[in-house]
XYZ file of C-alpha atoms in Angstrom:
553
model
C 24.143 -3.226 -29.152
C 22.527 -3.938 -25.675
C 21.139 -1.045 -23.902
C 22.778 0.107 -20.518
C 19.941 0.624 -18.110
C 20.106 2.265 -14.601
C 17.021 1.704 -12.537
C 15.708 3.482 -9.567
C 14.862 1.505 -6.406
C 11.102 1.014 -6.264
C 9.085 0.198 -3.178
C 9.529 -3.569 -3.135
C 12.351 -6.201 -2.881
C 13.502 -9.106 -4.937
C 14.621 -12.087 -3.023
C 16.540 -14.701 -4.927
C 16.194 -18.473 -4.666
C 18.046 -19.897 -1.699
C 21.292 -21.850 -2.373
C 19.644 -25.258 -1.905
C 17.115 -24.498 -4.648
C 19.855 -23.894 -7.222
C 21.754 -26.321 -9.379
C 25.498 -25.849 -8.558
C 26.450 -26.832 -12.154
C 24.102 -24.660 -14.005
C 23.218 -22.120 -11.402
C 19.608 -22.508 -12.240
C 16.697 -23.443 -10.063
C 16.245 -27.166 -9.500
C 13.157 -29.171 -10.500
C 11.828 -26.250 -12.598
C 10.953 -24.357 -9.438
C 9.758 -20.928 -10.001
C 10.509 -17.795 -8.151
C 7.961 -15.076 -7.279
C 9.256 -11.724 -7.644
C 8.117 -8.305 -6.624
C 5.775 -6.303 -8.849
C 5.949 -2.492 -9.591
C 4.005 -0.256 -7.302
C 1.393 0.448 -9.866
C 0.636 -3.305 -10.088
C 0.460 -3.951 -6.340
C -1.260 -1.195 -4.310
C -1.203 -3.420 -1.202
C 1.648 -5.780 -1.472
C 5.175 -4.593 -0.879
C 6.857 -7.790 -2.015
C 5.989 -11.320 -3.167
C 9.247 -13.170 -2.960
C 9.398 -16.872 -3.041
C 11.772 -19.676 -2.425
C 10.706 -21.772 -5.399
C 7.785 -23.767 -4.055
C 5.853 -20.766 -3.321
C 5.338 -19.976 -7.004
C 2.016 -20.612 -8.788
C 0.878 -21.324 -12.346
C 1.217 -18.810 -15.123
C -0.694 -15.544 -15.607
C -2.476 -17.104 -18.585
C -4.996 -18.894 -16.280
C -6.866 -15.683 -15.946
C -7.224 -14.780 -19.587
C -7.947 -18.258 -20.755
C -10.964 -18.245 -18.499
C -11.951 -14.781 -19.294
C -11.764 -13.552 -15.755
C -9.981 -10.399 -14.675
C -6.201 -10.542 -14.822
C -6.158 -9.754 -11.154
C -2.687 -10.453 -9.802
C 0.652 -10.063 -11.488
C 2.351 -13.474 -11.828
C 5.932 -14.395 -12.360
C 7.917 -17.296 -13.862
C 11.154 -18.406 -15.486
C 11.541 -16.780 -18.769
C 13.626 -17.829 -21.945
C 17.320 -16.955 -21.752
C 16.944 -14.924 -24.965
C 14.447 -13.807 -27.346
C 14.352 -11.252 -30.174
C 10.713 -11.572 -30.977
C 9.070 -8.323 -29.919
C 5.767 -8.243 -28.027
C 2.711 -7.779 -30.169
C 1.068 -5.342 -27.865
C 3.876 -3.272 -26.536
C 4.206 -4.979 -23.331
C 1.284 -4.566 -20.992
C -1.330 -7.350 -21.781
C 1.436 -9.812 -21.837
C -0.705 -12.798 -20.705
C -2.636 -12.569 -24.043
C 0.441 -12.806 -26.049
C 1.852 -16.006 -24.486
C 1.400 -19.421 -25.949
C 0.699 -21.891 -23.079
C 1.050 -25.611 -22.631
C -1.449 -27.990 -21.028
C -0.558 -26.767 -17.528
C -1.157 -23.094 -18.453
C 2.456 -22.382 -18.382
C 4.434 -20.537 -21.156
C 5.773 -22.767 -23.782
C 9.587 -22.706 -24.422
C 10.696 -19.693 -26.376
C 7.786 -17.446 -25.144
C 8.401 -14.117 -23.560
C 6.785 -11.958 -20.989
C 7.327 -8.228 -21.600
C 7.992 -5.885 -18.715
C 5.458 -3.362 -17.684
C 6.397 0.349 -18.083
C 7.145 1.332 -14.622
C 8.184 4.694 -13.064
C 11.874 3.917 -13.351
C 14.684 5.706 -15.039
C 16.620 4.550 -18.031
C 20.022 5.593 -19.456
C 20.346 4.187 -22.757
C 21.589 4.871 -26.310
C 19.120 5.822 -28.832
C 19.027 5.596 -32.616
C 17.635 8.761 -33.852
C 14.444 9.401 -31.876
C 13.468 5.778 -31.914
C 14.312 3.019 -29.501
C 16.054 -0.050 -30.859
C 15.356 -3.618 -29.854
C 16.337 -4.010 -26.169
C 18.072 -7.299 -26.366
C 20.355 -8.257 -23.604
C 19.071 -5.861 -20.869
C 20.632 -6.583 -17.460
C 19.400 -5.119 -14.078
C 22.065 -3.132 -12.214
C 22.108 -5.057 -8.848
C 24.853 -4.072 -6.363
C 27.072 -7.033 -5.451
C 26.450 -6.437 -1.811
C 22.711 -7.031 -2.401
C 22.889 -10.343 -4.213
C 20.945 -12.341 -1.855
C 18.453 -9.582 -1.041
C 18.570 -7.511 -4.090
C 16.536 -4.485 -4.929
C 13.836 -5.410 -7.449
C 13.965 -2.936 -10.258
C 11.294 -1.919 -12.653
C 12.609 -1.478 -16.132
C 11.336 0.994 -18.721
C 11.892 -0.284 -22.148
C 10.613 0.769 -25.650
C 7.374 -0.586 -27.005
C 8.036 -3.486 -29.238
C 11.391 -4.362 -27.540
C 12.170 -7.904 -26.443
C 13.789 -8.620 -23.057
C 16.289 -10.713 -21.448
C 17.701 -10.294 -18.057
C 20.258 -11.677 -15.497
C 19.480 -12.629 -11.988
C 21.374 -13.957 -8.861
C 20.709 -17.527 -7.977
C 21.468 -18.017 -4.242
C 24.547 -15.960 -3.483
C 26.169 -16.693 -6.935
C 27.107 -14.111 -9.515
C 24.637 -12.750 -12.039
C 24.902 -15.638 -14.493
C 21.642 -17.073 -15.647
C 18.648 -15.485 -17.265
C 15.476 -14.898 -15.241
C 12.887 -12.408 -16.499
C 11.662 -10.102 -13.751
C 8.151 -10.184 -15.040
C 5.372 -7.934 -13.683
C 1.940 -7.487 -15.240
C 0.919 -3.867 -14.670
C -2.578 -4.768 -13.738
C -4.851 -3.518 -10.998
C -6.320 -5.366 -8.077
C -9.937 -4.240 -8.962
C -11.213 -7.773 -8.988
C -9.169 -9.131 -5.886
C -10.691 -9.120 -2.525
C -7.984 -11.199 -0.731
C -4.220 -11.859 -1.173
C -4.920 -15.639 -1.577
C -7.071 -14.832 -4.482
C -4.101 -13.449 -6.451
C -2.562 -16.787 -7.193
C -3.208 -19.867 -9.133
C -7.071 -19.846 -9.242
C -9.408 -19.730 -12.243
C -12.419 -18.838 -10.023
C -14.038 -15.566 -10.812
C -13.278 -12.730 -8.336
C -15.819 -12.292 -5.536
C -18.762 -10.161 -6.618
C -19.153 -7.050 -4.464
C -22.408 -6.949 -2.390
C -25.206 -5.022 -4.137
C -26.360 -2.004 -2.224
C -29.771 -2.366 -0.567
C -32.394 -0.059 0.435
C -32.787 0.882 4.117
C -34.771 3.333 6.152
C -32.516 6.305 6.733
C -32.277 7.758 10.218
C -29.779 10.542 9.118
C -28.638 12.193 5.910
C -25.202 13.078 4.342
C -25.609 16.474 2.682
C -22.683 17.649 0.523
C -21.547 21.147 1.634
C -18.786 21.643 -1.048
C -16.386 19.986 -3.205
C -12.872 20.786 -4.727
C -10.327 19.025 -6.997
C -6.616 17.925 -6.396
C -4.645 15.449 -8.483
C -5.595 11.789 -8.613
C -4.002 9.168 -6.294
C -2.910 6.736 -9.054
C -1.583 3.589 -7.290
C -1.323 5.352 -3.995
C -3.624 6.399 -1.138
C -3.946 9.974 -0.160
C -5.892 11.285 2.846
C -6.871 14.849 3.504
C -6.053 16.530 6.803
C -7.244 19.566 8.863
C -5.957 21.939 11.412
C -9.433 23.003 12.491
C -9.701 25.866 10.156
C -8.671 24.490 6.740
C -8.442 21.262 4.808
C -5.254 20.265 3.117
C -4.964 17.664 0.305
C -2.480 16.415 -2.190
C -2.360 14.156 -5.307
C 0.147 12.051 -7.003
C 1.076 14.729 -9.541
C 2.666 16.812 -6.788
C -0.150 19.283 -6.435
C -1.131 20.529 -2.914
C -4.151 22.526 -1.981
C -5.393 24.410 1.071
C -9.148 24.839 1.333
C -11.366 26.740 3.745
C -12.960 24.248 6.081
C -16.382 25.997 6.170
C -16.785 26.935 2.432
C -14.262 24.891 0.504
C -12.792 27.992 -1.028
C -9.298 27.487 -2.193
C -6.806 29.434 -0.162
C -3.650 28.401 -2.031
C -2.398 25.803 -4.500
C 1.157 24.642 -4.512
C 3.264 22.217 -6.426
C 5.996 19.903 -5.056
C 7.516 19.571 -8.415
C 7.621 15.814 -8.296
C 5.457 12.713 -7.910
C 3.948 12.184 -4.444
C 3.173 8.913 -2.820
C 1.718 9.778 0.597
C 0.072 12.607 2.451
C -0.955 14.732 4.055
C 0.239 15.327 7.533
C -0.547 18.719 9.191
C 0.659 20.357 12.305
C 3.298 22.708 13.756
C 2.503 25.109 10.919
C 3.523 22.477 8.321
C 1.909 20.429 5.542
C 3.894 17.181 5.051
C 3.934 14.739 2.098
C 6.075 11.889 1.009
C 7.499 10.708 -2.328
C 8.297 7.386 -4.006
C 11.991 8.240 -3.719
C 11.782 8.351 0.156
C 11.768 12.275 0.362
C 9.778 13.818 3.126
C 8.641 17.438 2.064
C 7.489 20.080 4.401
C 5.492 23.143 3.240
C 4.408 26.266 5.119
C 0.713 25.845 6.007
C 0.122 29.645 5.735
C 1.131 30.128 2.118
C 2.312 26.788 0.699
C 5.976 27.744 0.490
C 8.652 24.977 0.794
C 10.214 24.979 4.267
C 12.416 21.891 4.367
C 13.006 18.449 2.998
C 14.416 15.212 4.514
C 15.424 11.896 3.144
C 14.351 8.242 4.130
C 15.851 5.189 2.562
C 12.530 3.720 1.334
C 9.421 4.884 -0.435
C 6.887 6.734 1.938
C 3.502 5.190 1.607
C 1.685 6.325 4.809
C 1.043 9.884 5.861
C 3.671 11.594 7.956
C 2.554 12.641 11.465
C 3.523 15.665 13.294
C 3.001 17.015 16.895
C 4.895 18.405 19.856
C 7.725 19.892 17.663
C 8.505 16.675 15.820
C 7.699 14.902 12.505
C 7.602 11.149 12.142
C 7.655 9.215 8.816
C 8.414 5.695 7.684
C 9.778 4.162 4.505
C 8.738 0.950 3.040
C 12.154 -0.668 4.021
C 11.420 -1.036 7.689
C 12.885 2.212 8.778
C 11.174 4.855 10.841
C 12.670 8.263 11.386
C 11.883 11.291 13.642
C 12.710 14.819 12.556
C 12.622 18.219 14.124
C 9.598 20.108 12.821
C 11.392 23.456 12.820
C 14.186 22.599 10.405
C 13.864 18.907 9.311
C 17.059 17.804 11.143
C 16.755 14.099 11.941
C 16.707 13.176 15.532
C 16.918 9.519 15.224
C 16.052 6.509 13.010
C 14.963 3.084 13.956
C 15.321 0.100 11.583
C 13.788 -3.306 11.759
C 14.293 -6.385 9.593
C 11.297 -7.273 7.358
C 9.792 -10.801 6.960
C 10.224 -12.651 3.664
C 6.764 -11.432 2.604
C 4.923 -8.287 3.659
C 1.956 -6.407 2.544
C 2.640 -3.318 0.488
C 0.303 -1.218 2.648
C 1.907 -0.475 6.019
C 0.995 0.347 9.523
C 0.442 3.896 10.265
C 2.254 6.051 12.880
C 0.608 7.718 15.846
C 2.421 10.250 18.069
C 1.901 10.443 21.889
C 3.450 12.735 24.476
C 6.451 10.554 25.067
C 6.194 7.728 22.469
C 5.747 7.093 18.817
C 3.482 4.106 18.141
C 3.868 2.080 14.978
C 2.173 -0.995 13.434
C 4.754 -3.256 11.887
C 5.188 -6.164 9.575
C 5.271 -9.527 11.240
C 2.366 -8.706 13.532
C 4.157 -6.320 15.963
C 2.963 -3.055 17.508
C 5.797 -1.062 19.008
C 6.328 1.989 20.997
C 9.525 4.005 20.434
C 10.984 6.698 22.695
C 10.684 10.238 21.190
C 13.991 11.048 22.826
C 16.242 8.455 21.005
C 14.010 6.039 19.195
C 14.706 3.194 21.613
C 11.931 0.567 21.788
C 9.907 1.063 24.979
C 7.882 -2.137 24.414
C 6.651 -4.376 21.679
C 3.394 -6.361 21.539
C 2.189 -9.081 19.394
C -1.008 -8.282 17.505
C -0.668 -11.342 15.267
C 1.648 -14.296 15.252
C 2.582 -15.626 11.837
C 1.418 -19.161 11.080
C 1.154 -21.434 8.226
C 3.270 -23.693 6.075
C 4.148 -21.104 3.409
C 5.492 -17.604 3.425
C 2.286 -16.427 1.874
C 0.174 -17.957 4.754
C 2.480 -16.579 7.239
C 1.959 -12.931 6.326
C 0.670 -11.206 9.429
C 1.174 -7.480 9.248
C -0.199 -4.678 11.430
C -1.519 -2.189 8.884
C -3.689 0.785 8.629
C -4.539 3.470 11.237
C -4.147 2.877 14.954
C -6.457 4.187 17.606
C -5.294 5.734 20.858
C -6.914 6.901 24.025
C -5.423 7.894 27.343
C -4.966 4.201 28.451
C -4.603 1.966 25.377
C -3.441 1.538 21.711
C -5.538 -0.541 19.418
C -4.589 -1.956 16.085
C -5.428 -4.772 13.688
C -3.343 -7.158 11.517
C -3.889 -9.025 8.372
C -4.292 -12.732 9.012
C -4.199 -12.065 12.755
C -6.248 -10.191 15.286
C -7.732 -6.809 16.448
C -6.331 -5.964 19.799
C -5.775 -3.305 22.460
C -2.711 -2.874 24.555
C -1.670 -0.705 27.526
C -0.047 2.404 26.294
C 2.578 2.472 28.993
C 3.596 -1.219 29.355
C 2.326 -2.855 26.060
C 0.467 -5.573 27.963
C -2.483 -6.891 26.236
C -5.899 -5.692 27.272
C -7.920 -7.829 24.907
C -7.580 -9.473 21.483
C -10.057 -11.091 18.987
C -9.323 -13.127 15.822
C -9.754 -10.909 12.720
C -7.932 -10.557 9.437
C -8.063 -6.832 8.521
C -6.528 -4.694 5.794
C -7.912 -1.244 7.050
C -6.698 -0.666 10.599
C -9.062 0.620 13.392
C -10.757 3.554 14.886
C -12.598 4.129 18.284
C -15.162 6.214 19.916
C -16.296 6.443 23.580
C -17.770 2.897 23.509
C -16.358 0.873 20.739
C -13.322 -0.095 18.575
C -14.239 -0.390 14.963
C -12.433 -2.749 12.443
C -13.143 -4.071 9.048
C -12.270 -7.564 8.022
C -10.472 -8.385 4.775
C -13.777 -9.225 3.097
C -15.534 -6.000 3.857
C -17.555 -6.718 7.074
C -17.457 -3.994 9.731
C -17.342 -5.024 13.345
C -17.615 -3.076 16.628
C -15.828 -4.318 19.757
C -16.321 -3.077 23.392
C -13.362 -0.949 24.271
C -12.966 -2.311 27.718
C -13.190 -6.043 27.188
C -13.267 -6.588 23.436
C -16.815 -8.201 23.283
C -18.225 -8.183 19.765
C -21.245 -5.691 19.826
C -22.426 -6.139 16.237
C -21.322 -6.984 12.708
C -22.423 -5.312 9.517
C -21.732 -7.602 6.592
C -23.933 -6.046 3.833
C -20.952 -4.268 2.391
C -18.975 -7.491 1.648
C -16.123 -7.219 -0.851
C -16.883 -3.571 -1.685
C -13.351 -2.634 -0.718
C -14.035 -0.509 2.136
C -11.825 2.374 3.575
C -10.666 2.568 6.978
C -13.497 3.075 9.473
C -13.844 6.444 11.054
C -15.865 7.314 14.089
C -17.864 10.467 13.502
C -20.409 12.805 15.230
C -20.708 10.804 18.415
C -23.139 8.277 17.134
C -21.837 7.030 13.848
C -18.940 5.216 12.083
C -18.296 5.874 8.452
C -16.666 3.856 5.693
C -16.239 4.490 1.936
C -16.201 1.954 -0.799
C -14.900 1.280 -4.372
C -17.692 3.121 -6.049
C -17.198 6.393 -4.025
C -20.190 5.692 -1.735
C -19.986 6.840 1.875
C -21.808 4.514 4.263
C -22.893 5.998 7.581
C -23.599 3.414 10.225
C -25.264 3.709 13.641
C -22.808 2.651 16.398
C -25.563 1.497 18.692
C -26.653 -1.417 16.515
C -24.659 -1.509 13.347
C -27.724 -0.446 11.174
C -27.211 1.837 8.173
C -28.138 5.397 8.958
C -27.337 7.202 5.689
C -25.622 6.934 2.380
C -23.839 9.558 0.248
C -22.288 9.654 -3.231
C -18.981 11.221 -4.236
C -17.561 11.175 -7.695
C -17.830 7.461 -8.331
C -14.164 6.688 -7.881
C -12.859 4.574 -4.885
C -12.384 6.149 -1.470
C -9.062 4.762 -0.400
C -7.623 7.166 2.132
C -8.729 7.980 5.560
C -11.763 10.430 5.907
C -11.594 13.398 8.258
C -14.148 13.224 10.988
C -15.760 16.538 12.025
C -17.997 17.410 14.873
C -21.046 17.113 12.621
C -19.731 15.684 9.327
C -16.694 14.575 7.471
C -14.355 15.384 4.659
C -13.431 12.789 2.006
C -10.834 12.454 -0.829
C -11.455 10.145 -3.655
C -9.087 8.265 -5.927
C -9.881 10.611 -8.772
C -8.801 13.627 -6.593
C -12.233 14.907 -5.529
C -12.215 16.545 -2.103
C -15.586 16.890 -0.550
C -17.228 17.903 2.768
C -20.482 16.314 3.979
C -22.706 17.415 6.872
C -24.557 14.784 8.885
C -28.186 15.820 9.529
C-alpha cells in the first residue's frame, strides 16, 4: 500500500517545465530535457531555488564521484517512473549507488533516493518498521501547479521512491523524482561551480605569515547550539550579548565577563537570529514564525507569523520589528505586542540565491536588499515603496547567469545606503531619493560595512576591497584570503576591518592600506554570521555554537 505523505513547505520553490517544453501527448518533457528542482535547506545554504526550464539542466551528479572530487552541488534529473529496488545506502550518498552511461547520466531503471529532510510525514506503519515507500506522491495544491511548493520528503531507509509532478499547467500525471542530494557546499566557491564540471573545487588560500601590528586577545567564551545549515549572528544592547542556535536555545551573556545571565528554549528549531532592541530578543524559524522574548529574563512575550522561512535576523528599533520571509514578503510588527502593521510582497525572479538581503531600520524607512538586484526603501507607516534603486541588472542568456541578488548586510550613514549584489555591483545611493551616488562592478555574497572613510565589501572569491565612501574609488584590495569563504566584513575599533573564515580564523585588516594587522583563532568551525563590533574588540559566533569575545590590543 502506498504511503500517504504530507510535507511541510520548506524554504525553496519548485518551478515546473513550461508548456512548450512538454509533449502534449505524453505530458513529459520534450527532447529529454531535464528540469532543475529545488534542494532542501540543508543542501543549499545559499541557494533558495534552482528551478530550470529544461535547457538550464546539467549532467548527472555522478560526475563528481567518478572523478573523486567533492560532491559539491545537489543535481537533479528525470527519474524512472517506478522502481521497487531499495537504495543500498539508505538514501544519502545517492550518486555512488547509480549506474551511469557514457555521458555520466543515470541508466534507465536507476533511482536517486531522496535526502532525509526536516519535513513531516503522515504514513501508515507496519509494526515499528517502515514498509517500502513505493508510489509516494507529493501533495501539491492545484492552485500551485505552475509555481508549486517544492517539498522535502522524509522516507524510511531502504525505501524506493516514485513521484508525480506537474508538467506545464497539466495535472499531476507523469513521474519525476524530486531528487536532492543532502550535501554541503564545503568545496564550492561559486554558484557556477555547482553544475556540470569535473574540475576540482578551488583550493582555499594558505594562510601566510605577516608582521602583526595588533593582537586579538580572547577575553571569554561561551556555548550555544550549533548553526546547522543556517547562519546565526550574536547581538548586543551595550550591556549583554545575546545568541541563539538551531536547536532553539537562547542565551544572554554579560558583555564584560561572558557570564551566563539566563538561558532559554524556544521549543522548536530556529533558522535566524538574533535581533535585539526595545527590551526584546527576536529569532525566526523555518516555519516562518517570528518569536519575541523578554531581554531581561528570557520569557516568551509574543509570536507572529510570516508566510516563508525566516533566514535573516529580524531588526528592531523605534517601537517596531521588521522581518522577512524567503518568499519575497517583508512585514512590520509592533514591538509591544507583535501586531502586524503592514506587509509588503514582491514577486521573485525564476532563480534566486538562498541567502537574502538583510534589513535596516531608519527613522522613517525600512531598507531592504532584494532579489533581482533591487534596493528598496519602504515607509514605516504603511509599507509603501518610497524608492527603489538598481544595485545590479540581471544579464546573461540563462536564468543561472541572470541571478543578481542584493544579499548580506546593508550599511547606512546619515546620507546614504550602501549594498552589494551577487553578479552585480557594490553601490551607494541617497537615503532620501534613492539616486545613485556611485557604483562599482563587483560580485559579492556577503554584503557591506562602512567606517568614516571607506565602504568594505568582499567579492565572491574571498577578496576584500575598500572603496572611498564619497566617490567609490578603490582604495585597496586584499586577495590573500581567496576562497576561504569569508564572513561579512565588519568595521571595528576605528582603524580595522575584520572578517572570519571557514576554519574559524578571524582576520584583522588595517583600513589604511589593507595589510594584515592580527589574526585570532576560535574553535575551528566556520564563522558564518555577522560579528559584533565593539569599541575595542568584537564578539563572534561560530557554526559549532561557540560565542567568544576578543579584545584588540
